[in-house]
XYZ file of C-alpha atoms in Angstrom:
560
model
C 49.570 -40.918 9.654
C 48.679 -37.671 11.395
C 46.487 -37.486 14.500
C 43.336 -35.437 14.095
C 42.173 -33.079 16.812
C 39.418 -33.932 19.286
C 37.042 -31.162 18.252
C 35.390 -32.805 15.246
C 36.401 -29.974 12.948
C 36.611 -30.514 9.211
C 40.189 -31.510 8.408
C 42.224 -29.316 6.021
C 42.747 -32.244 3.668
C 44.277 -30.217 0.820
C 46.897 -28.674 3.097
C 47.607 -32.063 4.657
C 48.268 -33.686 1.294
C 50.504 -30.763 0.328
C 52.502 -31.485 3.500
C 52.939 -35.104 2.448
C 50.608 -36.603 5.043
C 49.399 -39.987 3.822
C 46.638 -40.696 6.302
C 44.901 -39.639 9.480
C 44.356 -41.344 12.797
C 40.888 -39.950 13.330
C 39.304 -39.111 16.669
C 35.604 -38.573 17.177
C 35.039 -35.278 18.932
C 35.047 -35.233 22.718
C 31.832 -33.215 22.905
C 28.989 -35.692 22.378
C 31.320 -38.650 21.943
C 29.369 -41.566 20.395
C 26.087 -39.913 21.382
C 25.195 -36.959 19.170
C 24.227 -36.803 15.512
C 26.721 -33.992 15.010
C 29.623 -36.063 16.324
C 28.783 -38.892 13.915
C 28.240 -36.500 11.017
C 31.636 -34.889 11.569
C 33.358 -38.283 11.521
C 31.494 -39.290 8.365
C 32.359 -36.057 6.585
C 36.039 -36.352 7.449
C 36.190 -39.975 6.317
C 34.591 -39.039 2.999
C 37.035 -36.179 2.439
C 40.091 -38.246 3.397
C 39.142 -41.149 1.182
C 38.437 -38.821 -1.732
C 42.037 -37.628 -1.347
C 43.339 -41.217 -1.359
C 44.404 -41.150 2.283
C 44.360 -43.898 4.903
C 41.891 -43.639 7.773
C 42.583 -45.258 11.112
C 39.704 -44.760 13.527
C 40.655 -44.453 17.179
C 38.293 -46.566 19.270
C 38.209 -44.310 22.343
C 37.657 -40.768 23.543
C 41.359 -40.181 24.118
C 42.852 -43.109 26.019
C 43.013 -45.734 27.495
C 40.855 -47.790 25.149
C 38.070 -49.914 26.575
C 35.808 -47.279 28.177
C 33.713 -46.064 25.235
C 34.173 -42.626 26.773
C 32.848 -43.927 30.107
C 29.668 -45.349 28.601
C 30.500 -49.002 29.380
C 30.277 -48.340 33.111
C 27.428 -45.848 32.726
C 25.389 -48.560 31.013
C 26.153 -51.086 33.754
C 28.047 -50.046 36.918
C 28.762 -53.725 37.611
C 31.215 -53.610 34.716
C 33.528 -51.144 36.487
C 37.011 -52.379 37.259
C 37.151 -54.144 40.609
C 40.477 -55.269 42.010
C 41.357 -57.820 44.655
C 42.921 -56.598 47.897
C 44.368 -58.634 50.765
C 43.547 -57.941 54.423
C 45.352 -59.759 57.242
C 45.426 -60.252 60.975
C 47.519 -62.488 63.231
C 46.983 -64.311 66.502
C 47.636 -67.364 68.676
C 45.532 -70.177 70.101
C 42.143 -71.440 69.024
C 40.163 -68.233 69.355
C 37.162 -66.822 67.541
C 37.957 -64.729 64.474
C 35.942 -61.693 63.453
C 37.164 -59.297 60.741
C 35.183 -56.342 59.432
C 35.289 -55.060 55.881
C 37.924 -52.317 55.543
C 36.906 -48.825 54.522
C 36.631 -48.381 50.772
C 36.152 -52.078 50.002
C 32.943 -53.343 48.405
C 32.673 -56.853 49.808
C 34.629 -59.834 51.069
C 34.892 -62.735 48.616
C 37.256 -65.305 50.200
C 39.050 -65.819 53.513
C 41.351 -68.447 55.059
C 43.270 -68.960 58.272
C 46.745 -70.514 58.080
C 49.177 -71.887 60.642
C 52.406 -69.904 60.807
C 55.846 -71.485 60.582
C 59.063 -69.493 60.500
C 57.040 -66.307 60.339
C 55.293 -67.349 57.120
C 51.788 -68.724 56.478
C 51.712 -72.416 55.595
C 49.541 -72.080 52.509
C 49.103 -75.797 52.056
C 47.273 -76.018 55.417
C 44.527 -73.452 54.809
C 41.228 -73.590 56.707
C 38.234 -71.867 55.132
C 36.523 -69.084 57.064
C 32.908 -67.946 56.753
C 32.545 -64.976 54.429
C 29.705 -62.494 54.470
C 29.610 -59.234 52.539
C 30.952 -57.145 55.426
C 32.311 -59.768 57.807
C 34.670 -62.729 58.041
C 34.194 -65.124 60.959
C 35.477 -68.485 62.125
C 37.676 -70.264 64.628
C 41.456 -70.301 64.463
C 43.637 -73.362 64.963
C 45.910 -73.720 67.994
C 49.363 -72.190 67.926
C 50.362 -69.191 65.831
C 48.062 -68.368 62.944
C 47.330 -65.692 60.408
C 44.203 -64.727 58.511
C 44.269 -63.703 54.881
C 40.945 -62.266 53.748
C 40.293 -61.008 50.238
C 37.914 -58.251 49.256
C 36.902 -56.442 46.096
C 37.429 -52.741 45.712
C 36.215 -50.518 42.905
C 39.268 -49.063 41.223
C 38.258 -45.451 40.621
C 41.045 -43.460 42.263
C 44.310 -42.395 40.640
C 44.551 -44.925 37.855
C 45.480 -44.283 34.240
C 41.854 -43.736 33.202
C 41.196 -41.131 35.887
C 44.407 -39.360 34.894
C 43.047 -38.645 31.401
C 39.474 -37.738 32.420
C 39.850 -33.971 32.544
C 41.874 -33.806 29.351
C 39.296 -35.660 27.259
C 36.087 -34.891 29.106
C 35.167 -38.443 30.069
C 34.218 -39.623 33.558
C 37.306 -41.756 34.225
C 35.365 -44.964 34.898
C 37.138 -47.983 33.431
C 35.629 -51.427 32.851
C 37.016 -54.742 34.006
C 38.416 -56.207 30.787
C 38.553 -59.661 32.415
C 34.760 -59.503 32.469
C 33.496 -60.933 29.179
C 30.283 -58.921 29.318
C 32.172 -55.653 29.927
C 34.495 -56.226 26.969
C 31.524 -57.167 24.795
C 29.754 -53.972 25.841
C 32.753 -51.911 24.722
C 32.677 -53.431 21.238
C 28.895 -53.066 21.032
C 28.963 -49.411 22.087
C 31.914 -48.495 19.897
C 32.849 -50.697 16.932
C 29.376 -51.997 16.196
C 28.021 -48.450 16.135
C 30.291 -47.568 13.215
C 29.114 -50.614 11.285
C 25.472 -49.862 11.997
C 25.733 -46.194 10.989
C 28.134 -46.437 8.050
C 27.274 -49.864 6.633
C 30.179 -51.827 5.205
C 33.403 -50.325 6.559
C 35.633 -51.727 3.843
C 37.025 -48.830 1.840
C 35.970 -46.299 4.478
C 38.013 -47.186 7.573
C 41.280 -49.060 7.117
C 41.843 -49.945 10.769
C 40.572 -49.396 14.290
C 43.251 -48.373 16.757
C 43.235 -49.363 20.444
C 45.382 -47.106 22.618
C 46.768 -48.610 25.853
C 43.928 -50.875 27.045
C 45.093 -52.524 30.262
C 44.164 -54.253 33.525
C 44.229 -50.923 35.394
C 45.789 -51.895 38.735
C 48.744 -49.520 39.184
C 48.693 -46.352 41.263
C 49.091 -43.425 38.858
C 49.881 -40.447 41.088
C 53.044 -38.823 42.388
C 51.115 -36.823 44.984
C 50.740 -38.861 47.083
C 53.303 -41.330 45.801
C 51.398 -44.359 47.080
C 47.833 -45.490 47.615
C 46.912 -43.802 50.926
C 45.787 -46.964 52.746
C 48.774 -48.967 51.506
C 46.817 -51.736 49.782
C 47.963 -53.410 46.592
C 45.574 -54.177 43.731
C 45.369 -57.319 41.618
C 43.202 -57.926 38.539
C 40.155 -60.069 39.302
C 36.863 -61.303 37.938
C 34.155 -63.586 39.269
C 34.965 -66.351 36.818
C 38.754 -66.159 37.203
C 39.026 -68.908 39.875
C 37.090 -71.370 37.707
C 39.226 -70.533 34.674
C 42.396 -70.936 36.756
C 41.194 -74.380 37.905
C 40.475 -75.315 34.293
C 43.892 -74.107 33.110
C 46.041 -75.530 35.906
C 44.132 -78.325 37.611
C 44.037 -76.979 41.184
C 42.152 -74.350 43.136
C 43.724 -70.923 43.268
C 41.710 -69.787 46.289
C 43.712 -71.165 49.257
C 46.888 -70.013 47.498
C 45.760 -66.410 47.025
C 48.341 -65.015 49.512
C 51.075 -66.205 47.136
C 49.952 -63.554 44.657
C 51.018 -60.857 47.133
C 53.924 -62.375 49.033
C 56.476 -65.187 49.192
C 59.727 -65.827 47.358
C 59.610 -69.632 47.556
C 59.239 -71.787 44.453
C 55.605 -72.674 45.178
C 54.547 -69.033 45.499
C 56.367 -68.147 42.307
C 54.682 -70.991 40.454
C 51.238 -69.854 41.621
C 51.982 -66.341 40.361
C 53.187 -67.707 37.028
C 49.958 -69.682 36.659
C 47.807 -66.729 37.726
C 49.229 -64.305 35.169
C 49.165 -66.945 32.450
C 45.430 -67.328 33.029
C 44.936 -63.554 33.284
C 46.789 -63.071 29.996
C 44.699 -65.681 28.234
C 41.449 -64.186 29.528
C 42.381 -60.634 28.554
C 43.496 -61.677 25.087
C 40.286 -63.600 24.472
C 38.027 -60.882 25.867
C 39.632 -57.867 24.220
C 42.170 -58.264 21.435
C 40.826 -61.540 20.031
C 37.296 -60.173 20.116
C 38.315 -56.991 18.290
C 40.575 -58.834 15.849
C 37.733 -61.179 14.938
C 35.351 -58.243 14.537
C 37.812 -56.470 12.236
C 38.154 -59.599 10.123
C 34.367 -59.759 9.767
C 34.430 -56.183 8.435
C 37.371 -56.897 6.094
C 39.438 -54.227 7.843
C 42.235 -54.454 10.428
C 42.672 -53.921 14.154
C 45.758 -52.158 15.504
C 46.803 -52.101 19.137
C 49.305 -50.237 21.265
C 49.749 -51.793 24.762
C 50.663 -49.716 27.791
C 54.360 -49.409 28.742
C 55.749 -51.916 26.266
C 59.330 -51.208 27.298
C 59.641 -53.451 30.396
C 58.459 -56.992 31.057
C 57.144 -56.310 34.560
C 54.683 -53.933 32.926
C 53.847 -56.670 30.405
C 52.725 -58.741 33.405
C 50.608 -56.274 35.343
C 49.023 -54.511 32.359
C 48.214 -57.502 30.171
C 49.357 -60.717 31.846
C 51.425 -61.574 28.766
C 51.997 -58.841 26.173
C 52.719 -61.260 23.326
C 49.475 -63.144 23.950
C 47.601 -59.834 24.071
C 48.993 -58.501 20.788
C 48.991 -61.681 18.687
C 45.303 -61.501 17.609
C 45.651 -57.927 16.293
C 46.377 -57.510 12.605
C 48.671 -54.520 13.248
C 51.010 -54.696 16.273
C 51.785 -51.168 17.458
C 53.848 -49.313 20.050
C 54.819 -45.890 21.327
C 58.076 -44.442 19.995
C 59.393 -41.904 22.499
C 61.522 -39.098 21.095
C 63.823 -38.601 24.100
C 66.381 -35.875 24.575
C 69.522 -36.337 22.543
C 71.930 -38.550 24.458
C 69.255 -39.834 26.852
C 69.292 -43.489 27.864
C 66.506 -45.301 26.054
C 66.102 -48.879 24.779
C 65.634 -48.084 21.108
C 65.302 -51.785 20.287
C 61.989 -51.943 22.229
C 59.817 -52.133 19.041
C 61.412 -55.543 18.472
C 58.842 -56.934 20.921
C 56.063 -55.867 18.547
C 57.839 -56.580 15.277
C 58.760 -60.076 16.497
C 55.058 -60.780 16.950
C 54.485 -59.360 13.486
C 57.162 -61.639 12.031
C 55.682 -64.709 13.716
C 52.120 -63.885 12.607
C 53.187 -62.758 9.109
C 51.719 -59.295 9.654
C 52.510 -56.842 6.878
C 52.415 -53.763 9.114
C 54.022 -52.853 12.440
C 53.083 -49.362 13.627
C 54.859 -46.874 15.848
C 53.582 -43.625 17.345
C 56.257 -40.918 17.244
C 55.628 -39.326 20.624
C 57.459 -36.047 21.277
C 56.259 -35.647 24.871
C 57.170 -38.762 26.848
C 60.640 -39.490 28.233
C 61.693 -35.892 27.624
C 62.730 -33.111 29.958
C 60.588 -30.703 27.927
C 58.103 -31.790 25.263
C 58.931 -30.756 21.715
C 56.022 -30.864 19.260
C 58.080 -29.422 16.403
C 61.347 -31.363 16.566
C 64.076 -30.678 14.060
C 64.044 -32.911 10.979
C 67.358 -34.583 11.895
C 65.989 -35.557 15.321
C 62.834 -36.836 13.655
C 64.830 -38.963 11.199
C 67.079 -40.312 13.950
C 64.092 -41.746 15.850
C 62.534 -43.046 12.625
C 65.801 -44.763 11.677
C 66.053 -46.576 15.010
C 62.422 -47.676 14.808
C 62.812 -48.952 11.247
C 65.930 -50.799 12.371
C 63.704 -52.576 14.917
C 60.979 -53.499 12.436
C 58.495 -50.595 12.396
C 57.109 -49.795 8.931
C 54.129 -47.512 9.621
C 54.316 -44.257 11.563
C 51.776 -42.058 13.321
C 52.363 -38.807 15.149
C 50.732 -35.761 16.662
C 53.552 -33.365 15.806
C 52.329 -29.855 15.003
C 52.547 -30.423 11.270
C 50.990 -27.083 10.376
C 53.777 -25.193 12.170
C 56.378 -26.474 9.682
C 56.841 -25.099 6.179
C 54.810 -27.427 3.948
C 57.824 -28.426 1.846
C 59.902 -29.269 4.928
C 57.199 -31.442 6.475
C 56.573 -33.081 3.128
C 60.246 -34.003 2.978
C 60.017 -35.562 6.449
C 56.961 -37.563 5.373
C 58.537 -38.674 2.123
C 61.546 -39.943 4.062
C 59.246 -42.013 6.272
C 57.223 -43.142 3.259
C 60.226 -44.470 1.353
C 61.460 -46.499 4.324
C 57.986 -47.815 5.102
C 57.314 -48.817 1.511
C 60.573 -50.747 1.312
C 59.798 -52.687 4.477
C 56.037 -53.195 4.116
C 55.385 -56.930 4.403
C 59.100 -57.758 4.523
C 60.497 -60.650 6.550
C 63.782 -60.188 8.369
C 66.508 -62.761 7.900
C 67.159 -63.329 11.595
C 68.606 -66.694 12.565
C 69.016 -65.739 16.233
C 66.108 -65.876 18.641
C 66.026 -64.327 22.101
C 63.718 -66.055 24.548
C 60.883 -63.823 25.769
C 61.141 -64.636 29.505
C 57.610 -63.672 30.509
C 57.325 -66.698 32.820
C 60.221 -65.425 34.943
C 58.643 -61.995 35.319
C 55.188 -63.452 36.003
C 56.626 -65.663 38.735
C 58.413 -62.770 40.429
C 55.842 -60.004 40.072
C 54.331 -58.817 43.354
C 51.918 -55.868 43.417
C 52.755 -52.703 45.341
C 50.784 -49.597 46.398
C 53.495 -47.157 45.262
C 53.517 -45.070 42.113
C 55.064 -47.224 39.379
C 57.893 -44.760 38.718
C 59.305 -45.028 42.250
C 62.355 -47.218 43.146
C 60.144 -50.120 44.250
C 62.035 -52.647 46.390
C 60.061 -55.793 45.353
C 60.758 -54.912 41.714
C 64.499 -54.379 42.112
C 65.506 -57.793 40.771
C 63.135 -57.536 37.814
C 64.527 -54.129 36.895
C 68.060 -55.560 37.065
C 67.048 -58.444 34.808
C 65.449 -55.986 32.408
C 68.781 -54.195 32.142
C 70.354 -57.511 31.174
C 67.708 -58.040 28.488
C 68.368 -54.558 27.134
C 72.109 -55.204 27.084
C 71.657 -58.534 25.289
C 69.580 -56.919 22.549
C 71.957 -53.964 22.281
C 75.093 -56.108 21.985
C 73.542 -58.217 19.235
C 72.457 -55.103 17.362
C 75.900 -53.509 17.648
C 77.447 -56.716 16.307
C 75.149 -56.583 13.274
C 73.222 -59.669 14.334
C 69.482 -59.416 13.763
C 67.139 -61.289 16.074
C 63.523 -61.905 17.000
C 62.033 -62.341 20.440
C 60.459 -65.796 20.742
C 57.586 -66.718 23.024
C 57.983 -70.035 24.816
C 54.828 -71.394 23.215
C 56.286 -70.732 19.768
C 59.414 -72.709 20.684
C 57.332 -75.508 22.208
C 55.380 -75.871 18.957
C 58.387 -75.462 16.629
C 59.731 -78.158 14.347
C 63.351 -79.185 13.804
C 64.820 -79.302 10.312
C 68.507 -79.749 9.587
C 69.606 -78.537 13.000
C 67.422 -75.422 12.757
C 64.445 -74.508 14.878
C 61.637 -73.646 12.464
C 59.198 -71.058 13.846
C 56.819 -69.514 11.342
C 58.836 -68.589 8.268
C 62.135 -68.365 10.199
C 64.840 -70.967 10.743
C 66.868 -70.286 13.892
C 70.395 -71.578 14.444
C 70.871 -70.067 17.915
C 68.586 -69.294 20.862
C 69.669 -66.860 23.585
C 68.246 -67.334 27.097
C 68.713 -64.051 29.010
C 68.217 -64.174 32.769
C 65.819 -67.121 32.588
C 64.660 -68.370 35.980
C 61.462 -70.155 34.911
C 61.502 -72.426 31.855
C 58.476 -74.640 31.078
C 59.405 -78.309 30.705
C 57.973 -78.575 27.181
C 60.131 -75.623 26.093
C 63.219 -77.060 27.797
C 62.619 -80.379 26.053
C 62.383 -78.762 22.619
C 65.527 -76.711 23.275
C 67.384 -79.847 24.344
C 66.359 -81.543 21.087
C 67.477 -78.450 19.195
C 70.889 -78.482 20.868
C 71.326 -82.192 20.223
C 70.571 -81.547 16.552
C 73.398 -78.994 16.386
C 71.657 -75.777 17.440
C 73.328 -73.302 19.771
C 71.934 -72.353 23.214
C 73.456 -69.258 24.827
C 72.770 -68.553 28.514
C 73.053 -64.965 29.732
C 73.396 -64.181 33.432
C 71.880 -67.326 34.911
C 70.520 -70.801 34.308
C 66.846 -71.751 34.635
C 66.114 -72.971 38.154
C 62.439 -73.972 38.008
C 59.670 -75.070 35.696
C 56.013 -74.137 35.759
C 54.312 -77.544 35.784
C 50.638 -77.579 36.704
C 49.514 -79.661 39.653
C 47.173 -81.935 37.717
């Protein structure tokens, strides 16, 4: 699958087929995106030509990336849909005095505020007293002794995020919607996907799949100059209905425990964070990927999705709450495949996250974007064939069976590029719809990373102190996967919910079409009781449990 350009030009289909290209990931032109008759006509003409040549067509659902904006039109249509993040503002004092706190510069409005007694230098979150909240002011009376105020405000997230970083390159306005807002996510589908159906009629036989590129919760600082948000505040994903959904999911109010989302290493704070990101993950999956997956099913086509920064679990938390939950509803799990410098350190097994979801959901296709620019000292858009095959081999080894790229195909001799494509085609055809024979499962420890994730104002690539432990644990996960691979032992990553719902047959843990004889628990700190119970039953039935690095030390029980 070859990327098209962003100019709407008629594709050289004959030359592409001569070069062995089997399909196109098609972009609508940047100029007039979704709005001009010419832009729609160019897409229609290219689809017709590609299908006449027997090629696949994957339609990209965004003007560049990240998906979810409709080229900025979601927020243009309703500014209330723009991403708004939660920030924490604090002040400290002693004695029963009057409290008055003004809205900080850049914030939109206060939404919640509490005063807490202080013990051992930390707020006692279980003893919160509610303060009066107005749009621009928090007031109330403090308790006697030492106290601290934690006020929470909304701030429009329109500075140095991933969406603003791509604005100039693709000619959109950089405004990104809040994907936790059901109406905002619905607007994206209405403005984008539904427009194709309305203009082209039945999409079956015209578009094979819609491709979502890096939709996310949009909370990280995305600049190296400066290397941190200038006012030092940290952003968290938020929506008006999130507190009610949290209460429904976990049986207690999140609001007096909001400080635990930003601070605290005690068990209670970690459990609140675990619950928060579980709810966030469920909401995002329902609003975005489930909505698009259902829409694709109604059109008898497929939805593909590539999450942002799939390589590390702390990014799974802050970008999607729970990456597995986000990807499960999509018919084609997808990922980026960096083409790093030869000899560079890179976790080549990373696509296993996506292919494991594909195995569990019985998906026939797992896609990977061969990306010659990221994780390289110097980008190389015409890599040598042996380098190309090396990356393809490692991806196939990890379960990828469909490839896309934006290599400069027309700068290769046609016969050479055709040979590269035929190599990919043979491997993909062999593996299309195949099930691996893995009997080893590695636990996907998202609960541990959710419980330990604390937001920071720094650029995500910096050596962030609060993330040090998580980055160490991620190294252990990488090593576990690498050692199994080097020993010739195939595996799948297993979500805790899959284990919880598994059955036991003959000493094997049956999950989907797989029967597991051993489960590896790498660096697990948080293990839900229902999962621990099923694993105990598995071990008693003769299954093997292998602990790597540590034992679980806490559960995640709700306070119902």
